[in-house]
XYZ file of C-alpha atoms in Angstrom:
149
model
C -32.093 49.142 -76.867
C -30.339 50.321 -73.819
C -28.965 47.927 -71.111
C -28.899 49.086 -67.587
C -26.577 47.571 -65.027
C -28.493 46.810 -61.901
C -26.399 45.995 -58.846
C -27.197 42.661 -57.212
C -28.568 42.724 -53.715
C -25.794 41.865 -51.266
C -26.163 40.195 -47.946
C -25.193 42.624 -45.214
C -22.225 41.855 -42.901
C -20.116 39.813 -45.276
C -16.904 40.908 -43.574
C -18.158 39.907 -40.134
C -19.046 36.363 -41.204
C -15.543 35.856 -42.555
C -13.873 37.406 -39.512
C -15.834 35.468 -36.856
C -14.198 32.025 -37.427
C -10.765 33.646 -37.404
C -11.533 35.321 -34.062
C -12.756 32.009 -32.617
C -9.606 30.155 -33.698
C -7.322 32.818 -32.244
C -9.318 32.742 -28.980
C -9.022 28.958 -28.689
C -5.256 29.064 -29.270
C -4.857 31.792 -26.635
C -6.958 29.839 -24.117
C -4.953 26.626 -24.635
C -1.618 28.401 -24.311
C -2.827 30.137 -21.139
C -3.778 26.820 -19.487
C -0.414 25.295 -20.466
C 1.372 28.296 -18.987
C -0.510 27.863 -15.700
C 0.383 24.152 -15.642
C 4.086 24.897 -16.236
C 4.036 27.502 -13.461
C 2.384 25.052 -11.055
C 5.047 22.417 -11.886
C 7.838 24.973 -11.346
C 6.362 25.923 -7.958
C 6.169 22.254 -6.961
C 9.796 21.633 -7.896
C 10.958 24.822 -6.164
C 9.237 23.767 -2.932
C 11.067 20.432 -2.716
C 12.823 19.898 0.590
C 14.537 16.868 2.126
C 11.959 14.635 3.774
C 9.153 15.386 1.323
C 7.333 12.390 -0.119
C 6.923 12.726 -3.897
C 5.590 10.846 -6.909
C 7.452 11.100 -10.202
C 5.705 11.350 -13.545
C 6.524 7.692 -14.171
C 4.863 6.630 -10.905
C 7.931 6.164 -8.707
C 7.244 7.033 -5.055
C 10.088 8.174 -2.842
C 11.300 10.504 -0.152
C 13.526 13.433 -1.132
C 17.009 13.035 0.315
C 18.863 15.781 -1.516
C 18.165 18.425 -4.162
C 20.609 19.849 -6.687
C 20.261 22.417 -9.470
C 19.128 19.787 -11.975
C 18.598 16.555 -10.014
C 16.722 15.226 -7.009
C 17.928 12.213 -5.029
C 15.037 10.015 -3.874
C 15.062 7.159 -1.387
C 12.642 4.615 -2.833
C 13.378 1.893 -0.271
C 15.604 1.513 2.773
C 19.077 2.420 1.549
C 18.096 2.545 -2.144
C 18.777 5.986 -3.621
C 17.751 7.064 -7.121
C 18.667 10.290 -8.851
C 15.980 11.803 -11.110
C 15.663 15.026 -13.072
C 13.685 17.742 -11.271
C 11.227 17.925 -14.144
C 10.263 14.300 -13.478
C 8.695 15.181 -10.123
C 4.963 14.975 -10.700
C 3.561 15.975 -7.321
C 4.364 16.223 -3.651
C 2.267 14.048 -1.353
C 0.808 15.761 1.707
C 2.256 14.988 5.131
C 0.347 12.314 7.054
C -0.527 13.025 10.669
C 0.022 10.408 13.360
C -3.347 11.283 14.973
C -5.308 9.285 12.396
C -3.440 6.093 13.292
C -4.153 6.581 16.998
C -7.899 7.078 16.458
C -8.084 4.094 14.092
C -6.402 1.891 16.692
C -8.873 3.099 19.353
C -11.817 2.379 17.045
C -10.494 -1.123 16.368
C -10.144 -1.799 20.098
C -13.715 -0.613 20.770
C -15.103 -2.801 17.988
C -13.800 -6.036 19.541
C -14.941 -5.352 23.137
C -18.702 -5.930 22.956
C -20.721 -9.136 22.403
C -21.599 -7.939 18.907
C -17.953 -8.006 17.876
C -18.447 -11.500 16.431
C -21.215 -10.315 14.088
C -19.776 -8.915 10.873
C -21.944 -7.034 8.405
C -20.558 -6.967 4.892
C -23.031 -5.054 2.719
C -21.155 -5.533 -0.542
C -20.811 -9.305 -0.247
C -22.710 -11.105 -3.018
C -25.655 -13.095 -1.739
C -25.511 -11.743 1.837
C -28.299 -9.788 3.516
C -27.991 -7.467 6.491
C -29.783 -9.979 8.791
C -27.132 -12.617 8.074
C -29.225 -14.818 5.779
C -27.869 -15.805 2.415
C -30.105 -15.348 -0.579
C -29.912 -17.169 -3.870
C -27.518 -15.767 -6.422
C -29.269 -14.187 -9.417
C -29.537 -16.418 -12.439
C -27.904 -15.214 -15.637
C -29.743 -15.429 -18.957
C -28.633 -18.181 -21.328
C -25.831 -17.290 -23.681
C -27.381 -19.182 -26.599
C -30.800 -20.346 -27.643
C -31.754 -23.926 -28.263
C -33.935 -24.737 -31.256
C-alpha cells in the first residue's frame, strides 16, 4: 500500500488578509497625528499673533484684553486695573474685533420701533400660551404621573 501526500487546497491571498488590518492601524495613527500637528500649528499661530489690545479667551475660560506679551507669559487685563499673568500656551483663542457700526444701527432700530402706534403691541412668539393675535390659549395638560386603581 502506497500513501500519497496530497496538498490541501489553500485559500488565495493569505498574506493580504493579514497585512490589511496592519495597514489600517498605521493609517489611523498617521491621520490622528496629522490632525494633532495641525491643531498645534494653529495654536502656535494664534499665540504668535498676540498683540496688545487683543481680546482673548484662555483655555480655562478667562476673558481678558492683552496688555503685554513676553517670551513665555501674557499679561491680561480681566477687569479695570486687574492684571493677570498667564502662560502663552493657556491662550485658547483670540476674539474678533467688534465694529462700532452694529451698535449705531441697533440704536436706530430701537428708536424706530418706539415711534409708531404699534410700538405698544409686543409679539413674543416663544411665550408659552400666547398666540400671535394676542389671545392666550390654555396650557397643555400633562398626562398623569401615576394610575389610580
